[in-house]
Coordinates of C-alpha atoms in Angstrom, one line a residue:
X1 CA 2.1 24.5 -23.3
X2 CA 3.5 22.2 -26.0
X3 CA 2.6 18.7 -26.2
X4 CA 5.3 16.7 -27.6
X5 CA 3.9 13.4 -28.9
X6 CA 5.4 10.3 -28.1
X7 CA 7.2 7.8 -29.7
X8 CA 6.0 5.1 -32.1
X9 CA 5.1 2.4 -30.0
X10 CA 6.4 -0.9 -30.9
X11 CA 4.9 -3.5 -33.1
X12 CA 2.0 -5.4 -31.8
X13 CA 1.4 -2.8 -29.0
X14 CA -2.7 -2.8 -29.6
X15 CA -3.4 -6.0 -29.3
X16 CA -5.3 -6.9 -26.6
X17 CA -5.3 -3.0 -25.7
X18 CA -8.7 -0.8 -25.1
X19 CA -10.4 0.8 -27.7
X20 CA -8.8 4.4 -26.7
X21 CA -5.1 2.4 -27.1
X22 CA -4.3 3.3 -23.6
X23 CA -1.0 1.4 -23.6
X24 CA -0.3 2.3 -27.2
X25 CA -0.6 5.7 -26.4
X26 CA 2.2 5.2 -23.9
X27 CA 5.0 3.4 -26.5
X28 CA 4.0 0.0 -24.5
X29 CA 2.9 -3.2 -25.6
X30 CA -0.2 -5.2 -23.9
X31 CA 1.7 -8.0 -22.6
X32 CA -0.4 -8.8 -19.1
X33 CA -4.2 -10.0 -19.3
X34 CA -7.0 -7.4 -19.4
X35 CA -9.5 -9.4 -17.5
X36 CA -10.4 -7.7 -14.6
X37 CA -13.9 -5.9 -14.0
X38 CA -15.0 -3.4 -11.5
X39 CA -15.2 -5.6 -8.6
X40 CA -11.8 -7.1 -9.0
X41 CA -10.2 -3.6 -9.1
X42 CA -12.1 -2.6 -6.2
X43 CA -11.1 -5.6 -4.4
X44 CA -7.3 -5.4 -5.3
X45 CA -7.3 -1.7 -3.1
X46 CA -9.3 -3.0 -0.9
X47 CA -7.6 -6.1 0.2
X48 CA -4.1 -4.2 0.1
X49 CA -5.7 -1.5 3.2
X50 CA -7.3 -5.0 4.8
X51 CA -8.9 -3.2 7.5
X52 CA -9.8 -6.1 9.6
X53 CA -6.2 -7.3 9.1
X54 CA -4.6 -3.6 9.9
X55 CA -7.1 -2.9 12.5
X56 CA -6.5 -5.9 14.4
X57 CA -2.6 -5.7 14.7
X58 CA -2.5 -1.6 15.1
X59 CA -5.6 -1.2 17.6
X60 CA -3.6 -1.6 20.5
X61 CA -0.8 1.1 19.2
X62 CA -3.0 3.8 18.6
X63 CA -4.9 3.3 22.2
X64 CA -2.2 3.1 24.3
X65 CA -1.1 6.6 23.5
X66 CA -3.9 8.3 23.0
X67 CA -6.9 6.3 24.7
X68 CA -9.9 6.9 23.0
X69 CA -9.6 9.6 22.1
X70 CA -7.4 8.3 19.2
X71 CA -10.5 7.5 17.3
X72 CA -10.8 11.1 16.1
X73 CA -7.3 10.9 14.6
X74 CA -8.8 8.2 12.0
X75 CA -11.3 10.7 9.9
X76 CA -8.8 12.8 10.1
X77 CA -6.0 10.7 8.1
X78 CA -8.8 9.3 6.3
X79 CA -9.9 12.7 4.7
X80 CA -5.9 13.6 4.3
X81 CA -5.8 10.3 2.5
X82 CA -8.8 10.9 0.1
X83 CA -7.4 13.8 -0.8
X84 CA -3.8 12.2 -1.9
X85 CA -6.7 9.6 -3.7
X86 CA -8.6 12.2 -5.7
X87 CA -5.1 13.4 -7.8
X88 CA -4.2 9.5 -8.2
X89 CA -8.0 9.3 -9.5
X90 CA -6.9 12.2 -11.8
X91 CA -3.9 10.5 -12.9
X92 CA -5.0 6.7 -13.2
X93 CA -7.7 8.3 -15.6
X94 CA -5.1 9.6 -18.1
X95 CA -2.4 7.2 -17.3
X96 CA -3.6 3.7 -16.8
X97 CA -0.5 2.0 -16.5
X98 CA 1.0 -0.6 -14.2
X99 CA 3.8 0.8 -11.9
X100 CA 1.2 3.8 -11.2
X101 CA 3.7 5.6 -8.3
X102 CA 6.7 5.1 -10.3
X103 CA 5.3 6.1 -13.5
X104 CA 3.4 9.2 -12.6
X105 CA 6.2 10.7 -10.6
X106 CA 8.3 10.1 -13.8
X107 CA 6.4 11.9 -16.4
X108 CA 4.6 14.6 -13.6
X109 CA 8.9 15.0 -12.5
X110 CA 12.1 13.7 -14.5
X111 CA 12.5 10.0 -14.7
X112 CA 15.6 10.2 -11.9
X113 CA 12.4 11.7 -9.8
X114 CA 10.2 9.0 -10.6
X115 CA 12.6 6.0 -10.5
X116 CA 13.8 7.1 -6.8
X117 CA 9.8 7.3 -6.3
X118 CA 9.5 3.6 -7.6
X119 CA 12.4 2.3 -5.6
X120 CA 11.5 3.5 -2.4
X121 CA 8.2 2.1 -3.0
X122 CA 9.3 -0.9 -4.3
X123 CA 11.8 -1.6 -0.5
X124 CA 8.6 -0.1 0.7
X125 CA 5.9 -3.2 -0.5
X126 CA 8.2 -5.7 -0.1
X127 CA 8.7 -5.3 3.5
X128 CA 5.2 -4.9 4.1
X129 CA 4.2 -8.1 2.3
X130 CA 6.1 -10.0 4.8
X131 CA 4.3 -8.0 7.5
X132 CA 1.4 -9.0 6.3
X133 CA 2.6 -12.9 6.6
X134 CA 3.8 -12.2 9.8
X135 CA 0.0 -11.1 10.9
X136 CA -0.9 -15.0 10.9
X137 CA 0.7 -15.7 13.8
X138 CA -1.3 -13.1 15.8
X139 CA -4.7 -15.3 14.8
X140 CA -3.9 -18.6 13.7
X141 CA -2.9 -19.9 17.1
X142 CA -5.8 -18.0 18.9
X143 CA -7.8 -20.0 16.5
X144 CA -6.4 -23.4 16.9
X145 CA -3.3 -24.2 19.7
X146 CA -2.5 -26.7 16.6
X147 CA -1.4 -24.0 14.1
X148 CA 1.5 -23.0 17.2
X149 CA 3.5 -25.4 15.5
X150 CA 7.0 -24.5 17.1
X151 CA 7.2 -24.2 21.0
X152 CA 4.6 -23.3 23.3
X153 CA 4.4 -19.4 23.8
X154 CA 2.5 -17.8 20.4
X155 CA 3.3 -14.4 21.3
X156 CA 5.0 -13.2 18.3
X157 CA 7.7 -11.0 20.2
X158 CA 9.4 -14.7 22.3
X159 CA 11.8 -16.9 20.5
X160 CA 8.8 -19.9 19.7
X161 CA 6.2 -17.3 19.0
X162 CA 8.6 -15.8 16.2
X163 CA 9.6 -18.7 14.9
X164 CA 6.0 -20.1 14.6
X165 CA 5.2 -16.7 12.6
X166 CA 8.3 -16.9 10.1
X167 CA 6.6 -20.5 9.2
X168 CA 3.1 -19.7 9.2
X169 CA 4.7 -16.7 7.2
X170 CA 6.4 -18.5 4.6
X171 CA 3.6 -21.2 3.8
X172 CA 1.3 -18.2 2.9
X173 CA 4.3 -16.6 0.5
X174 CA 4.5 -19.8 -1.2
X175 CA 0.7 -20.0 -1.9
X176 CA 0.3 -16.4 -3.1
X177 CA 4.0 -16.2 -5.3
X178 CA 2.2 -19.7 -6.8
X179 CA -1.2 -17.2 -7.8
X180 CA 1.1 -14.8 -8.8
X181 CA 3.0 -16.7 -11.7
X182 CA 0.4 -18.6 -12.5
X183 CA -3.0 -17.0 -14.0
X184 CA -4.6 -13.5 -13.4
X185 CA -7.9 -15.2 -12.9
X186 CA -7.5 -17.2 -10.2
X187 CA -5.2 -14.7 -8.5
X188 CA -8.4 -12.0 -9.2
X189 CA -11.1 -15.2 -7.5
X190 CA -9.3 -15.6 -4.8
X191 CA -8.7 -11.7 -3.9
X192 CA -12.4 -11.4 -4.8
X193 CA -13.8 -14.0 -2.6
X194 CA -11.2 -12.8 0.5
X195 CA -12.5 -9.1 0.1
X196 CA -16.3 -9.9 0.0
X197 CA -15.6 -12.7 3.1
X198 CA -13.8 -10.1 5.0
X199 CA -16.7 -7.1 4.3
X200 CA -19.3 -9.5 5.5
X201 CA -16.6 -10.3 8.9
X202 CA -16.8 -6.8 9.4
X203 CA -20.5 -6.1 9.1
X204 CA -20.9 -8.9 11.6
X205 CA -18.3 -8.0 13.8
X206 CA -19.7 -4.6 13.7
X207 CA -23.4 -5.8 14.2
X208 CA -22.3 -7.4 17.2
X209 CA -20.2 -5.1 18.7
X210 CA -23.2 -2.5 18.3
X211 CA -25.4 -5.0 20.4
X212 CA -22.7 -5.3 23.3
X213 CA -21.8 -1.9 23.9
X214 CA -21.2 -1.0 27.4
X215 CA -21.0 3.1 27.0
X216 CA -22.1 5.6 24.7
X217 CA -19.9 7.1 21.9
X218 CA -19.0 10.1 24.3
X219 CA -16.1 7.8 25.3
X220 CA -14.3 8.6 22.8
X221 CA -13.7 12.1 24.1
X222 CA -11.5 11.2 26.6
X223 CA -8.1 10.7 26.9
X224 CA -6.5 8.0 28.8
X225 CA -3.5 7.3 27.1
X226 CA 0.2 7.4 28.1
X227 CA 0.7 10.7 26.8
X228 CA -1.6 14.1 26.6
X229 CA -3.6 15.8 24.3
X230 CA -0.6 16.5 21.3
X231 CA 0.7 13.0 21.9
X232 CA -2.8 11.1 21.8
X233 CA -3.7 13.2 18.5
X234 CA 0.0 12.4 16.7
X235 CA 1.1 8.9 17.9
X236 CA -2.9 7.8 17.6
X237 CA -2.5 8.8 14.4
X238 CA -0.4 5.9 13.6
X239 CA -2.8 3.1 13.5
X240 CA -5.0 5.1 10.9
X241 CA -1.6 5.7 8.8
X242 CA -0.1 2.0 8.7
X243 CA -4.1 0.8 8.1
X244 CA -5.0 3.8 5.1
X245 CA -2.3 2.7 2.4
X246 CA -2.5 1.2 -0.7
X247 CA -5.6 2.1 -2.4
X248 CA -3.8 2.8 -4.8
X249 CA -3.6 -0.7 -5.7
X250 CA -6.5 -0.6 -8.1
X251 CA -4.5 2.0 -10.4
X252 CA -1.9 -0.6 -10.2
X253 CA -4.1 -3.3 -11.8
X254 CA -4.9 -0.9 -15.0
X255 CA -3.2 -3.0 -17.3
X256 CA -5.3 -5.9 -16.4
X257 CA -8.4 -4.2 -16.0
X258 CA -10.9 -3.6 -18.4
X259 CA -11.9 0.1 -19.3
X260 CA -9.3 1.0 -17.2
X261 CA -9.4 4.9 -17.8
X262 CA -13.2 4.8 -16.4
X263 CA -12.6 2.0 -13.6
X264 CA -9.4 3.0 -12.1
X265 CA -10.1 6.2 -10.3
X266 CA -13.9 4.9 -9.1
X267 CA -12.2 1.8 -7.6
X268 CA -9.3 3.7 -6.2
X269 CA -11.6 5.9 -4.3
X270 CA -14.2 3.5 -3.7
X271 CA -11.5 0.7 -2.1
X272 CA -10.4 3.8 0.1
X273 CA -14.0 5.2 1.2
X274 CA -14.9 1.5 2.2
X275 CA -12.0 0.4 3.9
X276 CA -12.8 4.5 6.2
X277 CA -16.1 3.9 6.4
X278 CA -15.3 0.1 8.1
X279 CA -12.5 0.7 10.2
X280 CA -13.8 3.5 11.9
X281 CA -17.2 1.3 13.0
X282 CA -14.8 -1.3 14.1
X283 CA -12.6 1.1 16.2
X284 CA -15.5 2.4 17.9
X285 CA -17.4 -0.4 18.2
X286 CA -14.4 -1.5 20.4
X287 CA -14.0 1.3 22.8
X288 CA -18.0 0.9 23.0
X289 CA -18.1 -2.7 23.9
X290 CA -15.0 -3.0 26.1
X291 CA -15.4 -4.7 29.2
X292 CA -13.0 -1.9 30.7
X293 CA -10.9 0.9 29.1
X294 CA -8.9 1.1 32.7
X295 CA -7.0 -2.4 32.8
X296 CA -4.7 -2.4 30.6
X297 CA -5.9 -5.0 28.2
X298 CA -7.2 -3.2 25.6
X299 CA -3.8 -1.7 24.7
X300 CA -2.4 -4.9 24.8
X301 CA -5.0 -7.3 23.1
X302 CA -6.9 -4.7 21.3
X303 CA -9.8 -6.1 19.4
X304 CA -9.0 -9.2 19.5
X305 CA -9.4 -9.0 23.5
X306 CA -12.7 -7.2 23.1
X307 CA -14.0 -9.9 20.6
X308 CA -12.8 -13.1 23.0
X309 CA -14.6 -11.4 26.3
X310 CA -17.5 -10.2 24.9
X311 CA -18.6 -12.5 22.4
X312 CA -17.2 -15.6 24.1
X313 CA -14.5 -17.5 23.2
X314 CA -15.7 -20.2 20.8
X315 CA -17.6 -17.3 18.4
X316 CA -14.5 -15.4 19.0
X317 CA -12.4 -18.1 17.4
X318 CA -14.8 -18.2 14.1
X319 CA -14.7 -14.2 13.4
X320 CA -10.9 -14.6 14.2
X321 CA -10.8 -17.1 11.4
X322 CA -12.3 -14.6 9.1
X323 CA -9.5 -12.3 10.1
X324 CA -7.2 -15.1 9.4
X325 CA -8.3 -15.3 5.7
X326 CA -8.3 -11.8 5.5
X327 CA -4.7 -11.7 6.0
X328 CA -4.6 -13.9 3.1
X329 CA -5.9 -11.9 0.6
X330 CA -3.9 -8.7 1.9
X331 CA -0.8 -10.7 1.4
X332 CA -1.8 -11.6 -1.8
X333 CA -2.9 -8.2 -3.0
X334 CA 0.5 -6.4 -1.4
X335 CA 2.8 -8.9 -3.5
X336 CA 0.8 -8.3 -6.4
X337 CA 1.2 -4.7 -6.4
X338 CA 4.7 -5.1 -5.5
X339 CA 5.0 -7.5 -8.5
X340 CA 3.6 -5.0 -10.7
X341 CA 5.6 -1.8 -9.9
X342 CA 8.7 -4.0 -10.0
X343 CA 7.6 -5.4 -13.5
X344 CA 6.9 -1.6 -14.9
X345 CA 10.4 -0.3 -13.6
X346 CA 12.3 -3.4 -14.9
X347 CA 10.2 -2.8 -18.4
X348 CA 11.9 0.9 -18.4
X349 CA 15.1 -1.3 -18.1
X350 CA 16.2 1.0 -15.5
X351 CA 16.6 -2.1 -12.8
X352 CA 19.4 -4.8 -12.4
X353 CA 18.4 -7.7 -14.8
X354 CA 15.4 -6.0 -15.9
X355 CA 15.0 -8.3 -19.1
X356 CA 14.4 -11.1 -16.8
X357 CA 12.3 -9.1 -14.4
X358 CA 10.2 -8.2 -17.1
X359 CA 9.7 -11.2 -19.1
X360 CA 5.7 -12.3 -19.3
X361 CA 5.4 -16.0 -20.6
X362 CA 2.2 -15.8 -23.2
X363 CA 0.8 -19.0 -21.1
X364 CA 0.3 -17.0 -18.5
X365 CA 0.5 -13.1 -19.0
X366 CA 2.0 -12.9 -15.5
X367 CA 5.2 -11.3 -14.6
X368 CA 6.2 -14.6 -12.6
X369 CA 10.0 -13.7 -12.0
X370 CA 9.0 -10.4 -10.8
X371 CA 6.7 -12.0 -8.1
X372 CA 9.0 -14.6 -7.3
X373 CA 11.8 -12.0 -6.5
X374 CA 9.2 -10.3 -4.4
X375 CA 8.3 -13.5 -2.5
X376 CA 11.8 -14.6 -1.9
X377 CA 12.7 -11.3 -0.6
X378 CA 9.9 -11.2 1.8
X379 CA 10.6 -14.7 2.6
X380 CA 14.1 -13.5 3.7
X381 CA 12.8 -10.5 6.0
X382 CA 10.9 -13.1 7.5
X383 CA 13.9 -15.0 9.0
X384 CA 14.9 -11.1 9.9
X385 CA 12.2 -11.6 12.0
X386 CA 13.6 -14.7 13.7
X387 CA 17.1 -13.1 14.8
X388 CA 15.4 -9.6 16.5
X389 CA 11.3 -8.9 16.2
X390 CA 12.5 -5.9 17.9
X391 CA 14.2 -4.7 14.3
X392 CA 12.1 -5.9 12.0
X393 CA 9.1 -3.8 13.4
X394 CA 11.5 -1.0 13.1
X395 CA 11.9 -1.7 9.2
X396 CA 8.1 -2.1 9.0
X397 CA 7.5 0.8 10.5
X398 CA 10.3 2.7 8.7
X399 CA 8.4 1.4 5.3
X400 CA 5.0 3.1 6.3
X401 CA 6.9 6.4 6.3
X402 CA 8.8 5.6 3.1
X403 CA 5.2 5.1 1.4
X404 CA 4.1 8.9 2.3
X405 CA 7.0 9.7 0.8
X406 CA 6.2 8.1 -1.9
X407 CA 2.8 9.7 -2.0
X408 CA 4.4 12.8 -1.9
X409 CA 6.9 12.4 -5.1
X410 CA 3.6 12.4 -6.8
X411 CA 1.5 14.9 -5.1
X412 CA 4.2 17.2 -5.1
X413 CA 5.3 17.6 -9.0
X414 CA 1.3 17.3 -9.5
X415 CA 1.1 20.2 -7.7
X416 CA 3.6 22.1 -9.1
X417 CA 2.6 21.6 -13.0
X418 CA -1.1 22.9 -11.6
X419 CA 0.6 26.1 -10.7
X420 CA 2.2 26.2 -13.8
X421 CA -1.1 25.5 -15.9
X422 CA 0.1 22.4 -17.0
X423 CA -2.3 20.0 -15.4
X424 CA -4.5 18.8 -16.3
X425 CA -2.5 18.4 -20.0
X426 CA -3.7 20.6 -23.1
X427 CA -5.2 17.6 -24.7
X428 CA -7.4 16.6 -21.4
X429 CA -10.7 16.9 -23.5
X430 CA -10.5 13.1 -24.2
X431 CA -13.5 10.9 -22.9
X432 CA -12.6 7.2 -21.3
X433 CA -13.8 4.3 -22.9
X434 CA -17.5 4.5 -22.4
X435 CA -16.8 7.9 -24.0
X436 CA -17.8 9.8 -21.0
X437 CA -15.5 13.0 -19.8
X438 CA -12.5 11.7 -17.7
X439 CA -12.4 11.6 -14.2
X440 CA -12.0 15.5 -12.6
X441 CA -11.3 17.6 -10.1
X442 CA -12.0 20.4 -11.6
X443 CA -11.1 24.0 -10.0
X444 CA -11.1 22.1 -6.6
X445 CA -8.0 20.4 -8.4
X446 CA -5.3 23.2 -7.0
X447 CA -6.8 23.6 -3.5
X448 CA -7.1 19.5 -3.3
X449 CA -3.9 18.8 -4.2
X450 CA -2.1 21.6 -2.3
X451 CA -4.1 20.4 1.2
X452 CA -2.2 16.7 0.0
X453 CA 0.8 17.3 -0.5
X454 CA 1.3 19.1 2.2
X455 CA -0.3 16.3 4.7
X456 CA 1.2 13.7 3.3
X457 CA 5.1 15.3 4.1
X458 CA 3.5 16.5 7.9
X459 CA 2.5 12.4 8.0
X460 CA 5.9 11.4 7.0
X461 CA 7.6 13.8 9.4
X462 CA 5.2 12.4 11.9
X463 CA 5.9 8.9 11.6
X464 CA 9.8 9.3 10.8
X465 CA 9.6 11.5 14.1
X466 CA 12.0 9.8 16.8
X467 CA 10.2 9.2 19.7
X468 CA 11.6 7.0 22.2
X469 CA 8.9 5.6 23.9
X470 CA 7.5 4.3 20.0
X471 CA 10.5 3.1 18.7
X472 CA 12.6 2.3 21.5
X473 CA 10.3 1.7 24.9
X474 CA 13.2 -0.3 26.5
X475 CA 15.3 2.2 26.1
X476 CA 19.2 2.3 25.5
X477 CA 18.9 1.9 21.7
X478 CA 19.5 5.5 20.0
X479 CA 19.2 3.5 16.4
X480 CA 15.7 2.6 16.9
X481 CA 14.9 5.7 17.7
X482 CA 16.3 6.9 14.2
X483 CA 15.7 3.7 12.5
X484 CA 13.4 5.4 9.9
X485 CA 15.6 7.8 9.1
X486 CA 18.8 5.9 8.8
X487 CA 16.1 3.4 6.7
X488 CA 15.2 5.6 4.1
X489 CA 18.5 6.8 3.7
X490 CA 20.3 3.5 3.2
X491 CA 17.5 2.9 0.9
X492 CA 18.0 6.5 -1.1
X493 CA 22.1 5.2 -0.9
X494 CA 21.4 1.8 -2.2
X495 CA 19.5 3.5 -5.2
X496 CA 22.4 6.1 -5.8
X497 CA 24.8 3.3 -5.6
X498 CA 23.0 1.6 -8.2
X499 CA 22.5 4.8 -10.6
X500 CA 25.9 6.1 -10.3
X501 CA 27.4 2.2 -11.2
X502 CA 25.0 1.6 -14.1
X503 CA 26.2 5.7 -15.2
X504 CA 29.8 4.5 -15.3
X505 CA 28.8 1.3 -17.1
X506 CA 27.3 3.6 -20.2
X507 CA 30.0 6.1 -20.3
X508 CA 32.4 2.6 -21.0
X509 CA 29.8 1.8 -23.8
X510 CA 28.3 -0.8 -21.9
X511 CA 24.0 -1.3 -22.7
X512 CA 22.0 0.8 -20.3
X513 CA 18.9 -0.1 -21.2
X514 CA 15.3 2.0 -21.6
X515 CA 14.8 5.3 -19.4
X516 CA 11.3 6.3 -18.9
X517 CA 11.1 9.3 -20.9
X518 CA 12.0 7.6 -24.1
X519 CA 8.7 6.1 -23.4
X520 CA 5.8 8.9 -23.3
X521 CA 7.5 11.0 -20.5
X522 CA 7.1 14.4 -22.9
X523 CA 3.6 13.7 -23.2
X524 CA 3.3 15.8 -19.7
X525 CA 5.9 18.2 -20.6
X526 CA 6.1 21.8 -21.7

């Protein structure tokens, strides 16, 4: 293979950069702040998964389709998912740089590959940051009737309980677009303080849980659910799959983080082994300690059910609260990494206003515009949510699928150079910055990433899959059914749309702006 080097970078480009010019390397200057250590990286992956956030809302899915038994289906995604980890470990170790998705599909691919990879996963985030806003309403009121500040009914899927949740919703965007324009630091306390409060939720919840229990862990052979065997094992499937996303996230902060080439793929994999390990002991220690698994109110309340009955309802409240500022920090972390992939795409100049998206005031060293476009567009899904819950959990659930694609726009072309011998790259004897080898798989590198790719397109399949009695239990609505579909391709549209206008704007003359590969793509190319 030939390596190609890459282009000068431009002036200035090393100046708050590692010692190994990571950024440099890549024809990019060091405009955000590298301040992060190890546990901020950790915590930005693990705040994004937010397993007591996750758990909480996709508990009762997952049971009422496949009983318990649907605990088996979360190891299972789990080790799919550590696999699709490992090659983004591999690829955050030799390219640390913001917009990780979006920039490894474009120099593992062509930079049309990797900018429909960013943009899908750019729709992707931002509807899942207001998701995540939208998760208040399922604890807030629980905690306190006060925080049901509109109407009286919480539940988030009546007319009060939905407009209480846009509200509660919107107060949280404005407090984490504010940490997001504002300083790296406090952005990286905060996320820090709501990922070891929501760990030591967990181990508690856990503890407790464990001390309850009202059967043995031979429960969680049975059945039980709506459907049979196939249907417990694929439609349980889904809460693991909306929960086990977004590790990633900690590849996304390499810019800001410190020895980023050694830190990166630890924290990747580390956010994602934790998040497993703890959402599986809160899944079973639900089924265990249960009052019943028979009446119906564990598909419908899910843990937050278990918690209330068993523990009592004042202690109930206080873990809920813990939930509640878990929820926090996962809307925090979602928008930032949402913030960032929009910020490395509109550096490329490959988005509509990109010099704006990508502008970093020196006060700060925060992308602010970038963020604020990704809070005002969640903000606007929000009052989505107002006019028809019914199709905004469609679009959220659509989103989930559009992220395995994602995944797999990365996986896939990784794959492919492997069987070519071009990956790992000719020049992959380089050391991170402690000068220790980089991160490897070695020769488990081709099976590894052969097993991922192909799980993460059966997951996507899976999820995009139009079952009626998932998308559309009332029946009557054949769009629902298909709304992931019909999703990703309005998305895929949108993009071409886009593409094809900004194509006939260069053949007039007209400024077009940066592509990817005039900025280190050939580094990966033969």
């Amino acid at each position: 293979m030939t390596v190609t080097t890459d282009p000068a970078p431009p002036p200035g480009a090393t100046a708050a950069d590692p010692p190994d010019g990571s950024l440099a390397s890549f024809g990019y200057p060091q405009e955000l702040r590298r301040r992060m250590g190890r546990y901020a990286s950790f915590a930005a992956g693990f705040s994004f998964i937010s397993v007591l956030t996750t758990v909480f809302q996709f508990f009762p899915l997952g049971y009422s389709f496949g009983g318990p038994l649907f605990f088996w289906t979360w190891p299972a995604v789990l080790i799919g998912q550590f696999l699709v980890a490992a090659c983004f470990a591999e690829l955050a170790a030799r390219m640390p740089i913001s917009g990780a998705v979006y920039q490894w599909a474009s120099r593992l691919g062509t930079p049309s590959f990797g900018w429909y990879a960013g943009w899908i996963m750019v729709v992707g985030r931002v509807v899942v940051v207001a998701a995540a806003a939208l998760a208040l309403q399922v604890v807030l009121p629980a905690v306190w009737p006060g925080f049901q500040m509109v109407g009286g009914d919480p539940s988030p899927t009546t007319t009060s309980g939905a407009t209480n949740a846009a509200l509660l919703g919107l107060v949280l965007l404005v407090f984490t677009t504010l940490l997001n324009v504002t300083d790296n630091r406090a952005l990286s306390a905060v996320n820090s303080v709501g990922v070891t409060a929501e760990i030591a939720g967990i181990a508690l919840i856990v503890t407790l849980l464990a001390t309850h229990a009202e059967r043995g862990p031979a429960v969680t052979l049975h059945t039980g659910g709506e459907g049979g065997l196939i249907t417990a094992l694929l439609v349980g499937s889904f809460t693991a799959a909306y929960v086990l996303i977004g590790f990633e996230s900690a590849s996304e902060m390499s810019e800001e983080t410190v020895n980023p080439r050694r830190t990166a793929p630890r924290t990747t994999l580390t956010a994602l082994t934790t998040s497993g390990v703890c959402g599986g002991l809160l899944l079973l220690g639900g089924l265990l300690a249960a009052p019943s698994l028979t009446d119906g109110r564990l598909a419908t309340g899910g843990l937050g059910y278990v918690l209330t009955s068993t523990l009592g309802d004042g202690f109930g409240r206080v873990l809920l609260g813990d939930v509640a500022v878990a929820i926090c920090a996962a809307t925090l972390a979602i928008q930032t990494s949402a913030t960032r992939m929009l910020y490395s795409m509109a550096r490329d100049g490959v988005l509509p206003y990109s010099a704006r998206l990508a502008r970093v005031p020196r006060r700060t060293g925060m992308p602010g515009t970038a963020a604020t476009v990704v809070g005002v567009g969640a903000g606007v899904l929000l009052l989505l949510n107002l006019a028809s819950p019914q199709a905004f959990l469609a679009i959220g659930t659509s989103c989930i699928a559009m992220v395995y694609l994602a995944y797999a726009m990365v996986t896939g072309p990784m794959l492919f150079r492997r069987l070519r011998g071009e990956w790992p790259p000719a020049d992959d004897g380089r050391s991170d910055e402690l000068g220790r080898p980089l991160f490897s798989l070695g020769r488990w590198g081709l099976p590894v990433n052969a097993v991922a790719f192909g799980y993460g397109l059966l997951m996507t399949v899976n999820l995009a899959w139009p079952r009626a009695a998932v998308y559309d239990p009332a029946g009557g609505h054949w769009y629902f059914r298909w709304f992931t579909v019909l999703v990703l391709g309005a998305t895929v549209a949108a993009g071409a749309a886009y593409r094809s206008r900004r194509r006939a704007r260069t053949e007039r003359g007209a400024p077009r702006g940066r592509e990817t590969g005039a900025r280190g793509v050939r580094a990966f190319r033969s």
